Amino acid sequence: MIITRNIRKVATFRTRAFTLLESLLVLAITSFLLLAFTGGVQQTFRGVQEKLFFLSFEHLYQDSQKLSNAQQKPLTLKVSDGQVTNGQESLTIPDTVKPSQSYSIEFSSAGGNSSLEKLTFSTKEGSVSYQLYIGSGRYKKTEN
């Protein structure tokens, strides 16, 4: 008996639904907030992607130096528009990073490079330069 009374109360209780106008308003506000936060997320993602590229480039540079020393033969690290490669490993350059020109760095069989070349990469925030030192295989990184 108690159960049937509760069922009758529930059956007589009318729930109100959103009108079409209210639904469209909520959808518009939600879409606006979602699009507003998406731009910030994409910008952060691009920044992280650029930082990871530069870290990977530095590791590839050092690995190429060690590899030429270990194999006791010269090795060439090439930087072009789309990728950085040493013949055995390659690294894809992100769309937001552009090298100022194509570069070719020669490592001797002792592991040192033979140029004072300055590698420059352009990003949306500025540029990143690597000044190479002769012989040691070391470099100086400058961010502008």
GROMACS .gro file of C-alpha atoms in nm:
model
  144
    1MET     CA    1   0.000   0.000   0.000
    2ILE     CA    2   0.278   0.239   0.086
    3ILE     CA    3   0.454   0.147  -0.236
    4THR     CA    4   0.151   0.225  -0.450
    5ARG     CA    5   0.110   0.567  -0.284
    6ASN     CA    6   0.474   0.651  -0.359
    7ILE     CA    7   0.433   0.538  -0.718
    8ARG     CA    8   0.124   0.760  -0.755
    9LYS     CA    9   0.319   1.057  -0.614
   10VAL     CA   10   0.601   0.999  -0.858
   11ALA     CA   11   0.358   0.957  -1.145
   12THR     CA   12   0.186   1.287  -1.065
   13PHE     CA   13   0.512   1.478  -1.018
   14ARG     CA   14   0.593   1.667  -1.335
   15THR     CA   15   0.952   1.733  -1.424
   16ARG     CA   16   1.036   2.045  -1.616
   17ALA     CA   17   1.271   2.021  -1.909
   18PHE     CA   18   1.487   2.290  -2.060
   19THR     CA   19   1.329   2.487  -2.338
   20LEU     CA   20   1.497   2.501  -2.675
   21LEU     CA   21   1.623   2.851  -2.607
   22GLU     CA   22   1.777   2.752  -2.273
   23SER     CA   23   1.943   2.448  -2.431
   24LEU     CA   24   2.093   2.659  -2.709
   25LEU     CA   25   2.218   2.916  -2.458
   26VAL     CA   26   2.392   2.649  -2.249
   27LEU     CA   27   2.540   2.495  -2.565
   28ALA     CA   28   2.672   2.834  -2.682
   29ILE     CA   29   2.833   2.914  -2.345
   30THR     CA   30   2.991   2.568  -2.321
   31SER     CA   31   3.125   2.589  -2.677
   32PHE     CA   32   3.271   2.934  -2.614
   33LEU     CA   33   3.449   2.821  -2.297
   34LEU     CA   34   3.579   2.508  -2.468
   35LEU     CA   35   3.719   2.705  -2.762
   36ALA     CA   36   3.870   2.966  -2.532
   37PHE     CA   37   4.065   2.705  -2.336
   38THR     CA   38   4.163   2.504  -2.644
   39GLY     CA   39   4.376   2.790  -2.782
   40GLY     CA   40   4.580   2.804  -2.463
   41VAL     CA   41   4.627   2.429  -2.462
   42GLN     CA   42   4.744   2.429  -2.825
   43GLN     CA   43   4.990   2.710  -2.757
   44THR     CA   44   5.128   2.524  -2.455
   45PHE     CA   45   5.153   2.204  -2.660
   46ARG     CA   46   5.349   2.385  -2.932
   47GLY     CA   47   5.588   2.529  -2.674
   48VAL     CA   48   5.649   2.187  -2.520
   49GLN     CA   49   5.695   2.034  -2.866
   50GLU     CA   50   5.959   2.297  -2.951
   51LYS     CA   51   6.147   2.243  -2.624
   52LEU     CA   52   6.145   1.866  -2.681
   53PHE     CA   53   6.279   1.916  -3.032
   54PHE     CA   54   6.571   2.128  -2.908
   55LEU     CA   55   6.652   1.876  -2.635
   56SER     CA   56   6.639   1.594  -2.890
   57PHE     CA   57   6.855   1.794  -3.131
   58GLU     CA   58   7.119   1.846  -2.861
   59HIS     CA   59   7.117   1.474  -2.782
   60LEU     CA   60   7.145   1.384  -3.151
   61TYR     CA   61   7.437   1.626  -3.188
   62GLN     CA   62   7.618   1.470  -2.891
   63ASP     CA   63   7.531   1.115  -3.002
   64SER     CA   64   7.668   1.187  -3.350
   65GLN     CA   65   7.991   1.310  -3.195
   66LYS     CA   66   8.022   0.998  -2.977
   67LEU     CA   67   7.930   0.770  -3.267
   68SER     CA   68   8.197   0.913  -3.497
   69ASN     CA   69   8.452   0.869  -3.219
   70ALA     CA   70   8.340   0.512  -3.141
   71GLN     CA   71   8.340   0.404  -3.507
   72GLN     CA   72   8.665   0.592  -3.578
   73LYS     CA   73   8.526   0.735  -3.900
   74PRO     CA   74   8.386   1.072  -4.005
   75LEU     CA   75   8.014   1.140  -3.969
   76THR     CA   76   7.795   1.415  -4.111
   77LEU     CA   77   7.501   1.571  -3.927
   78LYS     CA   78   7.264   1.734  -4.176
   79VAL     CA   79   6.995   1.988  -4.091
   80SER     CA   80   6.738   2.056  -4.363
   81ASP     CA   81   6.386   2.199  -4.370
   82GLY     CA   82   6.209   1.885  -4.256
   83GLN     CA   83   6.457   1.685  -4.052
   84VAL     CA   84   6.793   1.646  -3.883
   85THR     CA   85   6.984   1.329  -3.964
   86ASN     CA   86   7.326   1.175  -3.916
   87GLY     CA   87   7.269   0.882  -4.151
   88GLN     CA   88   7.168   0.643  -3.874
   89GLU     CA   89   6.924   0.845  -3.665
   90SER     CA   90   6.686   1.115  -3.777
   91LEU     CA   91   6.476   1.374  -3.603
   92THR     CA   92   6.171   1.545  -3.751
   93ILE     CA   93   6.163   1.923  -3.717
   94PRO     CA   94   5.823   2.053  -3.593
   95ASP     CA   95   5.623   2.288  -3.816
   96THR     CA   96   5.676   2.577  -3.573
   97VAL     CA   97   6.058   2.550  -3.594
   98LYS     CA   98   6.240   2.659  -3.910
   99PRO     CA   99   6.616   2.640  -3.967
  100SER     CA  100   6.749   2.961  -4.123
  101GLN     CA  101   6.928   2.752  -4.389
  102SER     CA  102   7.045   2.397  -4.452
  103TYR     CA  103   7.346   2.295  -4.245
  104SER     CA  104   7.601   2.017  -4.274
  105ILE     CA  105   7.829   1.950  -3.976
  106GLU     CA  106   8.126   1.719  -4.025
  107PHE     CA  107   8.255   1.521  -3.727
  108SER     CA  108   8.607   1.384  -3.756
  109SER     CA  109   8.699   1.031  -3.658
  110ALA     CA  110   8.814   1.173  -3.323
  111GLY     CA  111   8.463   1.308  -3.260
  112GLY     CA  112   8.531   1.680  -3.302
  113ASN     CA  113   8.366   1.906  -3.554
  114SER     CA  114   8.566   2.111  -3.802
  115SER     CA  115   8.365   2.432  -3.827
  116LEU     CA  116   8.273   2.741  -3.631
  117GLU     CA  117   7.927   2.729  -3.781
  118LYS     CA  118   7.634   2.898  -3.611
  119LEU     CA  119   7.307   2.707  -3.644
  120THR     CA  120   6.997   2.923  -3.612
  121PHE     CA  121   6.638   2.802  -3.576
  122SER     CA  122   6.340   3.039  -3.588
  123THR     CA  123   6.033   2.991  -3.369
  124LYS     CA  124   5.723   3.203  -3.314
  125GLU     CA  125   5.870   3.344  -2.992
  126GLY     CA  126   6.213   3.424  -3.136
  127SER     CA  127   6.517   3.227  -3.238
  128VAL     CA  128   6.750   2.966  -3.094
  129SER     CA  129   7.116   2.964  -3.198
  130TYR     CA  130   7.389   2.709  -3.146
  131GLN     CA  131   7.744   2.842  -3.181
  132LEU     CA  132   7.974   2.547  -3.247
  133TYR     CA  133   8.331   2.535  -3.120
  134ILE     CA  134   8.607   2.378  -3.331
  135GLY     CA  135   8.749   2.045  -3.227
  136SER     CA  136   8.578   1.994  -2.894
  137GLY     CA  137   8.230   1.928  -3.028
  138ARG     CA  138   8.090   2.168  -2.771
  139TYR     CA  139   7.842   2.444  -2.845
  140LYS     CA  140   7.687   2.750  -2.687
  141LYS     CA  141   7.308   2.776  -2.696
  142THR     CA  142   7.149   3.123  -2.717
  143GLU     CA  143   6.775   3.191  -2.705
  144ASN     CA  144   6.647   3.528  -2.829
   0.00000   0.00000   0.00000
